[in-house]
Amino acid sequence: MSAKLVNELGNIFIDDEVLASIAGISAMECYGLVGMSKKSTGNGLVELLKRENLGKGVKVRSEDDKIIIDLFIVVQFGIRISTVAQNIIDKVKYNIETITGLAVETVNIHIQGVRVQK
């Protein structure tokens, strides 16, 4: 699917993968985030994604004129999870809305693990 932005000159379609990339890069800029992980970790093991695969840790849904984003992340041990999550929500929402002009309805954070940084 893709998000649709309508203006006086016509329609702009933004693919969900583009939105996922913007969300992943925005999240990685936040303090306390170790990395993104894959959406499905049924076996209990968490795999950190490299920078070029950040979109695999993001699920984007476009409904009407609103965007819903799910981020699957690994946080740093010793940092307050609620603060890290709120910073990520604010950053992702701001960047998506500023770059694309689309309204973000919800940013959901799914903590997949905690990792001790050396």
mmCIF file of N, CA and C in Angstrom:
data_model
loop_
_atom_site.group_PDB
_atom_site.id
_atom_site.type_symbol
_atom_site.label_atom_id
_atom_site.label_comp_id
_atom_site.label_asym_id
_atom_site.label_seq_id
_atom_site.Cartn_x
_atom_site.Cartn_y
_atom_site.Cartn_z
ATOM 1 N N MET A 1 0.837 -1.176 0.000
ATOM 2 C CA MET A 1 0.000 0.000 0.000
ATOM 3 C C MET A 1 0.879 1.235 0.000
ATOM 4 N N SER A 2 0.245 2.343 -0.244
ATOM 5 C CA SER A 2 0.967 3.591 -0.192
ATOM 6 C C SER A 2 0.051 4.669 0.371
ATOM 7 N N ALA A 3 0.685 5.682 0.945
ATOM 8 C CA ALA A 3 -0.062 6.801 1.483
ATOM 9 C C ALA A 3 -0.320 7.795 0.357
ATOM 10 N N LYS A 4 -1.428 8.487 0.435
ATOM 11 C CA LYS A 4 -1.816 9.406 -0.632
ATOM 12 C C LYS A 4 -1.940 10.812 -0.067
ATOM 13 N N LEU A 5 -1.294 11.738 -0.738
ATOM 14 C CA LEU A 5 -1.353 13.143 -0.363
ATOM 15 C C LEU A 5 -1.966 13.885 -1.542
ATOM 16 N N VAL A 6 -3.046 14.601 -1.304
ATOM 17 C CA VAL A 6 -3.747 15.308 -2.365
ATOM 18 C C VAL A 6 -3.535 16.804 -2.179
ATOM 19 N N ASN A 7 -3.146 17.472 -3.260
ATOM 20 C CA ASN A 7 -3.049 18.928 -3.225
ATOM 21 C C ASN A 7 -3.695 19.498 -4.478
ATOM 22 N N GLU A 8 -3.604 20.801 -4.673
ATOM 23 C CA GLU A 8 -4.283 21.442 -5.803
ATOM 24 C C GLU A 8 -3.679 21.063 -7.158
ATOM 25 N N LEU A 9 -2.468 20.553 -7.175
ATOM 26 C CA LEU A 9 -1.813 20.186 -8.426
ATOM 27 C C LEU A 9 -2.014 18.726 -8.810
ATOM 28 N N GLY A 10 -2.444 17.897 -7.870
ATOM 29 C CA GLY A 10 -2.645 16.485 -8.163
ATOM 30 C C GLY A 10 -2.456 15.607 -6.943
ATOM 31 N N ASN A 11 -2.113 14.348 -7.176
ATOM 32 C CA ASN A 11 -1.948 13.365 -6.109
ATOM 33 C C ASN A 11 -0.487 12.954 -5.993
ATOM 34 N N ILE A 12 -0.068 12.727 -4.758
ATOM 35 C CA ILE A 12 1.270 12.214 -4.486
ATOM 36 C C ILE A 12 1.093 10.910 -3.725
ATOM 37 N N PHE A 13 1.717 9.830 -4.222
ATOM 38 C CA PHE A 13 1.662 8.539 -3.568
ATOM 39 C C PHE A 13 3.035 8.243 -2.986
ATOM 40 N N ILE A 14 3.079 7.978 -1.686
ATOM 41 C CA ILE A 14 4.335 7.667 -0.999
ATOM 42 C C ILE A 14 4.247 6.226 -0.522
ATOM 43 N N ASP A 15 5.161 5.396 -1.013
ATOM 44 C CA ASP A 15 5.157 3.975 -0.688
ATOM 45 C C ASP A 15 5.432 3.759 0.802
ATOM 46 N N ASP A 16 4.821 2.722 1.357
ATOM 47 C CA ASP A 16 5.013 2.419 2.777
ATOM 48 C C ASP A 16 6.466 2.106 3.115
ATOM 49 N N GLU A 17 7.228 1.572 2.161
ATOM 50 C CA GLU A 17 8.641 1.290 2.408
ATOM 51 C C GLU A 17 9.444 2.568 2.606
ATOM 52 N N VAL A 18 9.061 3.623 1.908
ATOM 53 C CA VAL A 18 9.721 4.921 2.089
ATOM 54 C C VAL A 18 9.424 5.451 3.490
ATOM 55 N N LEU A 19 8.178 5.345 3.898
ATOM 56 C CA LEU A 19 7.799 5.783 5.245
ATOM 57 C C LEU A 19 8.514 4.947 6.306
ATOM 58 N N ALA A 20 8.654 3.649 6.054
ATOM 59 C CA ALA A 20 9.355 2.770 6.998
ATOM 60 C C ALA A 20 10.822 3.162 7.104
ATOM 61 N N SER A 21 11.444 3.505 5.998
ATOM 62 C CA SER A 21 12.852 3.939 6.025
ATOM 63 C C SER A 21 13.022 5.228 6.803
ATOM 64 N N ILE A 22 12.137 6.186 6.575
ATOM 65 C CA ILE A 22 12.201 7.455 7.307
ATOM 66 C C ILE A 22 12.019 7.204 8.801
ATOM 67 N N ALA A 23 11.060 6.351 9.159
ATOM 68 C CA ALA A 23 10.805 6.047 10.573
ATOM 69 C C ALA A 23 11.997 5.347 11.210
ATOM 70 N N GLY A 24 12.597 4.387 10.502
ATOM 71 C CA GLY A 24 13.748 3.655 11.034
ATOM 72 C C GLY A 24 14.955 4.551 11.245
ATOM 73 N N ILE A 25 15.249 5.392 10.280
ATOM 74 C CA ILE A 25 16.382 6.313 10.405
ATOM 75 C C ILE A 25 16.139 7.314 11.517
ATOM 76 N N SER A 26 14.915 7.803 11.625
ATOM 77 C CA SER A 26 14.571 8.754 12.695
ATOM 78 C C SER A 26 14.733 8.123 14.066
ATOM 79 N N ALA A 27 14.281 6.884 14.205
ATOM 80 C CA ALA A 27 14.378 6.194 15.494
ATOM 81 C C ALA A 27 15.835 5.983 15.890
ATOM 82 N N MET A 28 16.685 5.649 14.921
ATOM 83 C CA MET A 28 18.094 5.373 15.214
ATOM 84 C C MET A 28 18.839 6.603 15.725
ATOM 85 N N GLU A 29 18.289 7.788 15.521
ATOM 86 C CA GLU A 29 18.908 9.014 16.003
ATOM 87 C C GLU A 29 18.665 9.233 17.500
ATOM 88 N N CYS A 30 17.808 8.444 18.108
ATOM 89 C CA CYS A 30 17.413 8.657 19.499
ATOM 90 C C CYS A 30 18.370 7.957 20.467
ATOM 91 N N TYR A 31 18.649 8.629 21.557
ATOM 92 C CA TYR A 31 19.519 8.094 22.602
ATOM 93 C C TYR A 31 18.825 6.942 23.320
ATOM 94 N N GLY A 32 19.574 5.899 23.617
ATOM 95 C CA GLY A 32 19.040 4.754 24.351
ATOM 96 C C GLY A 32 18.586 3.615 23.472
ATOM 97 N N LEU A 33 18.563 3.847 22.160
ATOM 98 C CA LEU A 33 18.164 2.800 21.226
ATOM 99 C C LEU A 33 19.410 2.081 20.729
ATOM 100 N N VAL A 34 19.447 0.766 20.926
ATOM 101 C CA VAL A 34 20.576 -0.033 20.451
ATOM 102 C C VAL A 34 20.394 -0.314 18.963
ATOM 103 N N GLY A 35 19.172 -0.654 18.553
ATOM 104 C CA GLY A 35 18.911 -0.932 17.146
ATOM 105 C C GLY A 35 17.499 -1.407 16.923
ATOM 106 N N MET A 36 17.221 -1.675 15.661
ATOM 107 C CA MET A 36 15.926 -2.188 15.261
ATOM 108 C C MET A 36 16.047 -3.710 15.148
ATOM 109 N N SER A 37 14.931 -4.393 15.359
ATOM 110 C CA SER A 37 14.929 -5.848 15.210
ATOM 111 C C SER A 37 13.812 -6.247 14.257
ATOM 112 N N LYS A 38 13.846 -7.482 13.810
ATOM 113 C CA LYS A 38 12.817 -7.964 12.896
ATOM 114 C C LYS A 38 11.470 -7.993 13.593
ATOM 115 N N LYS A 39 10.410 -7.879 12.795
ATOM 116 C CA LYS A 39 9.053 -7.834 13.329
ATOM 117 C C LYS A 39 8.642 -9.113 14.027
ATOM 118 N N SER A 40 9.028 -10.249 13.499
ATOM 119 C CA SER A 40 8.593 -11.513 14.098
ATOM 120 C C SER A 40 9.792 -12.225 14.728
ATOM 121 N N THR A 41 9.728 -12.381 16.022
ATOM 122 C CA THR A 41 10.776 -13.111 16.741
ATOM 123 C C THR A 41 10.111 -14.227 17.534
ATOM 124 N N GLY A 42 9.564 -15.184 16.832
ATOM 125 C CA GLY A 42 8.826 -16.271 17.467
ATOM 126 C C GLY A 42 9.692 -17.199 18.295
ATOM 127 N N ASN A 43 10.991 -17.295 17.969
ATOM 128 C CA ASN A 43 11.845 -18.221 18.694
ATOM 129 C C ASN A 43 12.497 -17.600 19.926
ATOM 130 N N GLY A 44 12.226 -16.343 20.214
ATOM 131 C CA GLY A 44 12.773 -15.694 21.399
ATOM 132 C C GLY A 44 14.124 -15.042 21.183
ATOM 133 N N LEU A 45 14.743 -15.277 20.019
ATOM 134 C CA LEU A 45 16.017 -14.655 19.709
ATOM 135 C C LEU A 45 15.778 -13.353 18.952
ATOM 136 N N VAL A 46 16.525 -12.335 19.322
ATOM 137 C CA VAL A 46 16.373 -11.033 18.696
ATOM 138 C C VAL A 46 17.575 -10.770 17.812
ATOM 139 N N GLU A 47 17.323 -10.437 16.572
ATOM 140 C CA GLU A 47 18.386 -10.142 15.624
ATOM 141 C C GLU A 47 18.378 -8.646 15.323
ATOM 142 N N LEU A 48 19.497 -7.975 15.604
ATOM 143 C CA LEU A 48 19.609 -6.558 15.278
ATOM 144 C C LEU A 48 19.794 -6.396 13.782
ATOM 145 N N LEU A 49 19.135 -5.398 13.237
ATOM 146 C CA LEU A 49 19.216 -5.148 11.805
ATOM 147 C C LEU A 49 20.291 -4.115 11.508
ATOM 148 N N LYS A 50 20.945 -4.280 10.378
ATOM 149 C CA LYS A 50 21.933 -3.294 9.943
ATOM 150 C C LYS A 50 21.209 -2.083 9.377
ATOM 151 N N ARG A 51 21.935 -1.009 9.223
ATOM 152 C CA ARG A 51 21.345 0.260 8.800
ATOM 153 C C ARG A 51 20.567 0.156 7.481
ATOM 154 N N GLU A 52 21.051 -0.638 6.536
ATOM 155 C CA GLU A 52 20.370 -0.738 5.246
ATOM 156 C C GLU A 52 19.079 -1.560 5.315
ATOM 157 N N ASN A 53 18.842 -2.271 6.415
ATOM 158 C CA ASN A 53 17.639 -3.089 6.576
ATOM 159 C C ASN A 53 16.701 -2.571 7.669
ATOM 160 N N LEU A 54 16.818 -1.312 8.031
ATOM 161 C CA LEU A 54 15.995 -0.774 9.123
ATOM 162 C C LEU A 54 14.497 -0.885 8.847
ATOM 163 N N GLY A 55 14.114 -0.830 7.593
ATOM 164 C CA GLY A 55 12.696 -0.907 7.247
ATOM 165 C C GLY A 55 12.048 -2.217 7.639
ATOM 166 N N LYS A 56 12.836 -3.272 7.818
ATOM 167 C CA LYS A 56 12.294 -4.566 8.222
ATOM 168 C C LYS A 56 11.855 -4.565 9.685
ATOM 169 N N GLY A 57 12.297 -3.587 10.445
ATOM 170 C CA GLY A 57 11.898 -3.458 11.839
ATOM 171 C C GLY A 57 10.760 -2.473 12.026
ATOM 172 N N VAL A 58 10.152 -2.081 10.925
ATOM 173 C CA VAL A 58 9.072 -1.091 10.958
ATOM 174 C C VAL A 58 7.896 -1.624 10.150
ATOM 175 N N LYS A 59 6.702 -1.474 10.698
ATOM 176 C CA LYS A 59 5.482 -1.837 9.980
ATOM 177 C C LYS A 59 4.652 -0.565 9.827
ATOM 178 N N VAL A 60 4.305 -0.242 8.602
ATOM 179 C CA VAL A 60 3.547 0.975 8.319
ATOM 180 C C VAL A 60 2.201 0.584 7.713
ATOM 181 N N ARG A 61 1.144 1.188 8.242
ATOM 182 C CA ARG A 61 -0.201 0.996 7.692
ATOM 183 C C ARG A 61 -0.792 2.356 7.379
ATOM 184 N N SER A 62 -1.375 2.476 6.212
ATOM 185 C CA SER A 62 -2.027 3.713 5.817
ATOM 186 C C SER A 62 -3.532 3.478 5.828
ATOM 187 N N GLU A 63 -4.238 4.260 6.641
ATOM 188 C CA GLU A 63 -5.690 4.152 6.714
ATOM 189 C C GLU A 63 -6.272 5.541 6.531
ATOM 190 N N ASP A 64 -7.102 5.689 5.503
ATOM 191 C CA ASP A 64 -7.651 6.990 5.125
ATOM 192 C C ASP A 64 -6.487 7.952 4.876
ATOM 193 N N ASP A 65 -6.441 9.037 5.606
ATOM 194 C CA ASP A 65 -5.344 10.001 5.458
ATOM 195 C C ASP A 65 -4.398 9.943 6.645
ATOM 196 N N LYS A 66 -4.451 8.874 7.420
ATOM 197 C CA LYS A 66 -3.621 8.746 8.615
ATOM 198 C C LYS A 66 -2.655 7.584 8.461
ATOM 199 N N ILE A 67 -1.535 7.695 9.157
ATOM 200 C CA ILE A 67 -0.511 6.658 9.110
ATOM 201 C C ILE A 67 -0.339 6.071 10.500
ATOM 202 N N ILE A 68 -0.243 4.745 10.581
ATOM 203 C CA ILE A 68 0.018 4.045 11.834
ATOM 204 C C ILE A 68 1.352 3.325 11.666
ATOM 205 N N ILE A 69 2.272 3.556 12.605
ATOM 206 C CA ILE A 69 3.617 3.014 12.515
ATOM 207 C C ILE A 69 3.894 2.135 13.731
ATOM 208 N N ASP A 70 4.410 0.936 13.488
ATOM 209 C CA ASP A 70 4.852 0.031 14.550
ATOM 210 C C ASP A 70 6.364 -0.124 14.415
ATOM 211 N N LEU A 71 7.095 0.149 15.508
ATOM 212 C CA LEU A 71 8.550 0.013 15.525
ATOM 213 C C LEU A 71 8.932 -1.120 16.460
ATOM 214 N N PHE A 72 9.821 -1.981 16.012
ATOM 215 C CA PHE A 72 10.296 -3.117 16.794
ATOM 216 C C PHE A 72 11.757 -2.840 17.135
ATOM 217 N N ILE A 73 12.028 -2.593 18.427
ATOM 218 C CA ILE A 73 13.340 -2.064 18.809
ATOM 219 C C ILE A 73 13.999 -2.852 19.941
ATOM 220 N N VAL A 74 15.293 -2.617 20.083
ATOM 221 C CA VAL A 74 16.075 -3.118 21.208
ATOM 222 C C VAL A 74 16.647 -1.887 21.899
ATOM 223 N N VAL A 75 16.449 -1.811 23.222
ATOM 224 C CA VAL A 75 16.907 -0.639 23.969
ATOM 225 C C VAL A 75 18.142 -0.968 24.804
ATOM 226 N N GLN A 76 18.799 0.094 25.204
ATOM 227 C CA GLN A 76 20.011 -0.035 26.015
ATOM 228 C C GLN A 76 19.641 -0.278 27.473
ATOM 229 N N PHE A 77 20.374 -1.181 28.123
ATOM 230 C CA PHE A 77 20.149 -1.481 29.536
ATOM 231 C C PHE A 77 20.533 -0.268 30.382
ATOM 232 N N GLY A 78 19.743 0.020 31.404
ATOM 233 C CA GLY A 78 20.043 1.095 32.325
ATOM 234 C C GLY A 78 19.398 2.416 31.970
ATOM 235 N N ILE A 79 18.688 2.469 30.872
ATOM 236 C CA ILE A 79 17.990 3.680 30.441
ATOM 237 C C ILE A 79 16.495 3.445 30.649
ATOM 238 N N ARG A 80 15.802 4.466 31.101
ATOM 239 C CA ARG A 80 14.360 4.340 31.334
ATOM 240 C C ARG A 80 13.635 4.095 30.016
ATOM 241 N N ILE A 81 12.984 2.952 29.918
ATOM 242 C CA ILE A 81 12.352 2.526 28.672
ATOM 243 C C ILE A 81 11.261 3.501 28.246
ATOM 244 N N SER A 82 10.472 3.980 29.182
ATOM 245 C CA SER A 82 9.381 4.886 28.819
ATOM 246 C C SER A 82 9.906 6.191 28.216
ATOM 247 N N THR A 83 11.037 6.670 28.699
ATOM 248 C CA THR A 83 11.631 7.899 28.165
ATOM 249 C C THR A 83 12.168 7.667 26.761
ATOM 250 N N VAL A 84 12.858 6.554 26.555
ATOM 251 C CA VAL A 84 13.378 6.220 25.226
ATOM 252 C C VAL A 84 12.215 6.084 24.248
ATOM 253 N N ALA A 85 11.174 5.374 24.639
ATOM 254 C CA ALA A 85 10.021 5.158 23.773
ATOM 255 C C ALA A 85 9.350 6.483 23.411
ATOM 256 N N GLN A 86 9.173 7.368 24.386
ATOM 257 C CA GLN A 86 8.528 8.649 24.108
ATOM 258 C C GLN A 86 9.379 9.509 23.177
ATOM 259 N N ASN A 87 10.702 9.489 23.369
ATOM 260 C CA ASN A 87 11.589 10.237 22.474
ATOM 261 C C ASN A 87 11.494 9.716 21.039
ATOM 262 N N ILE A 88 11.435 8.393 20.899
ATOM 263 C CA ILE A 88 11.324 7.797 19.568
ATOM 264 C C ILE A 88 9.990 8.165 18.929
ATOM 265 N N ILE A 89 8.920 8.078 19.686
ATOM 266 C CA ILE A 89 7.590 8.439 19.171
ATOM 267 C C ILE A 89 7.581 9.876 18.669
ATOM 268 N N ASP A 90 8.097 10.789 19.488
ATOM 269 C CA ASP A 90 8.109 12.205 19.118
ATOM 270 C C ASP A 90 8.945 12.453 17.870
ATOM 271 N N LYS A 91 10.129 11.857 17.816
ATOM 272 C CA LYS A 91 11.052 12.061 16.691
ATOM 273 C C LYS A 91 10.479 11.501 15.397
ATOM 274 N N VAL A 92 9.960 10.277 15.446
ATOM 275 C CA VAL A 92 9.407 9.640 14.247
ATOM 276 C C VAL A 92 8.201 10.412 13.737
ATOM 277 N N LYS A 93 7.300 10.759 14.633
ATOM 278 C CA LYS A 93 6.093 11.505 14.250
ATOM 279 C C LYS A 93 6.464 12.843 13.620
ATOM 280 N N TYR A 94 7.371 13.566 14.239
ATOM 281 C CA TYR A 94 7.784 14.877 13.733
ATOM 282 C C TYR A 94 8.418 14.749 12.345
ATOM 283 N N ASN A 95 9.355 13.805 12.178
ATOM 284 C CA ASN A 95 10.052 13.662 10.900
ATOM 285 C C ASN A 95 9.128 13.217 9.772
ATOM 286 N N ILE A 96 8.255 12.257 10.032
ATOM 287 C CA ILE A 96 7.318 11.801 8.994
ATOM 288 C C ILE A 96 6.403 12.949 8.574
ATOM 289 N N GLU A 97 5.853 13.662 9.548
ATOM 290 C CA GLU A 97 4.933 14.754 9.231
ATOM 291 C C GLU A 97 5.644 15.905 8.531
ATOM 292 N N THR A 98 6.879 16.203 8.923
ATOM 293 C CA THR A 98 7.625 17.299 8.316
ATOM 294 C C THR A 98 8.084 16.951 6.902
ATOM 295 N N ILE A 99 8.619 15.749 6.718
ATOM 296 C CA ILE A 99 9.171 15.367 5.417
ATOM 297 C C ILE A 99 8.075 15.102 4.388
ATOM 298 N N THR A 100 7.018 14.407 4.797
ATOM 299 C CA THR A 100 6.003 13.986 3.823
ATOM 300 C C THR A 100 4.760 14.870 3.800
ATOM 301 N N GLY A 101 4.460 15.534 4.883
ATOM 302 C CA GLY A 101 3.228 16.315 4.958
ATOM 303 C C GLY A 101 2.016 15.477 5.319
ATOM 304 N N LEU A 102 2.228 14.199 5.609
ATOM 305 C CA LEU A 102 1.141 13.301 5.994
ATOM 306 C C LEU A 102 0.953 13.317 7.505
ATOM 307 N N ALA A 103 -0.263 13.070 7.962
ATOM 308 C CA ALA A 103 -0.553 13.039 9.393
ATOM 309 C C ALA A 103 -0.296 11.644 9.952
ATOM 310 N N VAL A 104 0.452 11.583 11.046
ATOM 311 C CA VAL A 104 0.713 10.319 11.730
ATOM 312 C C VAL A 104 -0.283 10.197 12.872
ATOM 313 N N GLU A 105 -1.095 9.159 12.831
ATOM 314 C CA GLU A 105 -2.094 8.958 13.884
ATOM 315 C C GLU A 105 -1.460 8.348 15.120
ATOM 316 N N THR A 106 -0.673 7.271 14.930
ATOM 317 C CA THR A 106 -0.112 6.545 16.059
ATOM 318 C C THR A 106 1.270 6.015 15.714
ATOM 319 N N VAL A 107 2.162 6.050 16.715
ATOM 320 C CA VAL A 107 3.448 5.372 16.624
ATOM 321 C C VAL A 107 3.489 4.391 17.797
ATOM 322 N N ASN A 108 3.494 3.098 17.491
ATOM 323 C CA ASN A 108 3.538 2.059 18.518
ATOM 324 C C ASN A 108 4.954 1.526 18.640
ATOM 325 N N ILE A 109 5.433 1.387 19.871
ATOM 326 C CA ILE A 109 6.773 0.878 20.127
ATOM 327 C C ILE A 109 6.650 -0.529 20.701
ATOM 328 N N HIS A 110 7.363 -1.488 20.097
ATOM 329 C CA HIS A 110 7.401 -2.866 20.575
ATOM 330 C C HIS A 110 8.838 -3.151 21.001
ATOM 331 N N ILE A 111 9.062 -3.286 22.314
ATOM 332 C CA ILE A 111 10.395 -3.562 22.824
ATOM 333 C C ILE A 111 10.669 -5.051 22.645
ATOM 334 N N GLN A 112 11.634 -5.380 21.813
ATOM 335 C CA GLN A 112 11.970 -6.770 21.529
ATOM 336 C C GLN A 112 13.080 -7.296 22.430
ATOM 337 N N GLY A 113 13.809 -6.389 23.077
ATOM 338 C CA GLY A 113 14.883 -6.829 23.944
ATOM 339 C C GLY A 113 15.629 -5.668 24.570
ATOM 340 N N VAL A 114 16.486 -6.016 25.525
ATOM 341 C CA VAL A 114 17.353 -5.053 26.213
ATOM 342 C C VAL A 114 18.772 -5.569 26.087
ATOM 343 N N ARG A 115 19.674 -4.689 25.740
ATOM 344 C CA ARG A 115 21.069 -5.111 25.535
ATOM 345 C C ARG A 115 22.000 -4.206 26.327
ATOM 346 N N VAL A 116 23.017 -4.839 26.914
ATOM 347 C CA VAL A 116 24.039 -4.106 27.649
ATOM 348 C C VAL A 116 25.063 -3.610 26.647
ATOM 349 N N GLN A 117 25.312 -2.312 26.645
ATOM 350 C CA GLN A 117 26.302 -1.705 25.763
ATOM 351 C C GLN A 117 27.657 -1.698 26.464
ATOM 352 N N LYS A 118 28.697 -1.970 25.722
ATOM 353 C CA LYS A 118 30.055 -1.969 26.279
ATOM 354 C C LYS A 118 30.666 -0.600 26.200
#
